């Protein structure tokens, strides 16, 4: 398996696609340009993510609901920025019937044209705020704290599995509040929930802060985001939380009577993360041997590989494997693993060489591999290999079978922490500061990007004059965008390195997915 | 609240819609004909159903995956029966872009027409079997045991919330096998999984058996189903499991090399249940006071209502409520509640009368209500009311607070069983046999159905000659369809009551949703 994966240093994009393929995560759909099939291992990752995020949403008072897939074109038109922002990516339903006539090919029935075209939701602010109009009369009806898990469609021409596809899965939170302050608090709260999920489940450190006006969501007053660094130094926008002001309340006439019986427009937020996170997970932790998954999100936590040349040798290995598996599964459920049992598989591919079997589990990113052979049985022991440290260095021999379950349960927690620490150290090591345009130019070389490696890219702090014009020019010349104004970044004033005008603070530039 | 619900005896359809509305389950979407908004309480029910079903699917070896929303029209055309079966209900995407021009209304961009129209999936056999073509080469790649949770669209003109909507949520299992026998075993296994879910979680007894050829799924060799009886005596098809033979393998050229290296077409099954189950749940258990939910699917298991005229009285009631809530939540997690804690809410609507508060929880179907007032506090006790037995009869006074948590945990299990027993007794009491056409006519009176009550309808065993022609005629004349040939029903031969021809066995006729 491993030999099928292009090394990162050779070609980073190929490496990424090889992992998506060889770990069985996803593939391009046949016949439907830009759509993907999420394969079972990829979907299992998404289920784990959903479970953890859903718990975080519910713990912060949110409930789930479901709104229609279709949005009347006129709804989209009601919020001008949103209409402009999404018009070019809309899949449009115009007919509601086909005709199957004997002897003729199946075709669209021209007599079944919709009076008004329906858009397949690219995001649901419009249909949801039209619904909120029915739900909100008084301040007592507020806040509405609602989330939706669903599919959305944004017609993309250049797609890449998980990172950019025409259809993707996501969650979209849509809240309505009686005051701007409360809605802004929600906007900040939810970006911090995303940060928590990214760091504590995905083991992926993120910068948190507002987008520039040029990069904000169409229809938002401002957008907060989490930005992660991939191993090639590019940024991945991993989640966004928008303060929408009263824009959608005004577009859909959602008003409420406040405590003084005065009519007011409601205040809105929306926030979302998507299957794009799976791309981020891959590019944060994986290596040239394949996928690496943080234990809290791993569909399979432990694979046990019993070894032996013949049935006589295999019998005791299998028995020990089954005993250990049962012990692991029976460990008390706790919050760390979402109150699910530790997931254990026993590999019985005895017709393959051990090396092949190990590589198979490595490519799929199982966090811990246990090997039990005849010599181990003699010593009532096993070997335990951690996926995040490949090779001998990460393999511990002679782990007593009697205490192996506890040992492994602790190791899984250690791996989770180690992955975060490693990603954090890598990211922090790739944050630079450019004090002059020349320094900036050196950090964003303009050679052709695709195919070759882009390793060595960095997150670059630089002074910027705060204008859209400068931002657009930098993007055009260096393919670098302002990722955000990190809440935790330095805030001293200075001079814009592009125009020499005053700058309120340094911002983060990066190339991005 | 309760006064807003039309009694079943007055108008059964109104009663159903009133419950959907007053319990906050769903509503028709504004602007999108035939689509529904699933409101938070309704969606919470669906989440509970999903969780339980997903566990049953995984325990039978299935994994989840995700396939595209869009299906090329040519894929649908490849399986003739399916094309004919779904052509009239297809939402068709023909364009991939809108145009937002200043001064002009938002409109479909005529230059962005798709070369081939895309269908919004009404079911996914075609796109999935096109994908399986890539996954299957050898018998070693089989079986594929895959399930998908998603939305589907079937353009319906006459819709009813949950029971029949243009878009609905469902799961669709799609399996591929190396032999007909194995695929048929899967077909039967999954209809039994549905039966288990219906009976043990929904507390809804079902008949299980094959559909007639006239009622089977387009593209299936045969269809097995579970059929439930609603309180008006109508049938609800609650789940189906299809043996698809080699139809889809042939349409998409999915072949494999068997152990003798011979090329064979794969064998298929598919099976699904949908948000329609929520309609079935409502119509199986609810009463004129509102929704009744079996505890295993209840989003909230217990509501505690502290009482008191003033703060001095309320303080101890609230303290006792919080203590009891904490005790209930801390009970050991077990399989009965899906390893989730018992869900408890404390009602603090002190500005409302107790009767209003009780009715509010009744209409929403919370299985157990606990009342704690000053007099209870004196006795260190509480009153416990079970939703399935409204009024005094279902209310137990003087339950000691010290042991209330255990008492309630047991009561929840009792309610689950009692609901099943009651539904089963009701259903069994409404199964009749018609030995003559006159008897049949009397059981399916042809008076106008809508508006008025249709109570008194029954499931009717009758001999039928086995022909599509007779089946269609009975449907046209009596609006009764053959629901299934129950596996557990009587199988002696006889004479068709419609034609006098020989009949192999009695089948079940009913009016149906
Ligand atoms: Zn950012
Ligand atoms: Zn049936």
PDB file of C-alpha atoms and ligand atoms in Angstrom, chain A residues 207-212 223-227 237 239 482-486, ligand 1:
ATOM      1  CA  UNK A 207      -5.787  30.964  14.574  1.00  0.00           C
ATOM      2  CA  UNK A 208      -9.028  32.691  15.509  1.00  0.00           C
ATOM      3  CA  UNK A 209     -10.124  36.128  14.449  1.00  0.00           C
ATOM      4  CA  UNK A 210     -12.182  38.248  12.080  1.00  0.00           C
ATOM      5  CA  UNK A 211     -11.887  38.164   8.311  1.00  0.00           C
ATOM      6  CA  UNK A 212     -11.312  41.384   6.433  1.00  0.00           C
ATOM      7  CA  UNK A 223     -17.120  37.014   9.789  1.00  0.00           C
ATOM      8  CA  UNK A 224     -15.002  35.277  12.421  1.00  0.00           C
ATOM      9  CA  UNK A 225     -13.065  32.212  11.415  1.00  0.00           C
ATOM     10  CA  UNK A 226     -10.654  29.518  12.424  1.00  0.00           C
ATOM     11  CA  UNK A 227      -7.651  29.111  10.136  1.00  0.00           C
ATOM     12  CA  UNK A 237     -10.318  28.108   6.457  1.00  0.00           C
ATOM     13  CA  UNK A 239     -14.910  27.117  10.100  1.00  0.00           C
ATOM     14  CA  UNK A 482      -5.402  37.941   4.429  1.00  0.00           C
ATOM     15  CA  UNK A 483      -6.551  34.943   6.470  1.00  0.00           C
ATOM     16  CA  UNK A 484      -7.559  36.868   9.525  1.00  0.00           C
ATOM     17  CA  UNK A 485      -6.707  39.412  12.174  1.00  0.00           C
ATOM     18  CA  UNK A 486      -5.930  36.933  14.963  1.00  0.00           C
TER      19      UNK A 486
HETATM   20 ZN1  LIG C   1      -9.212  33.766   9.517  1.00  0.00          ZN
END
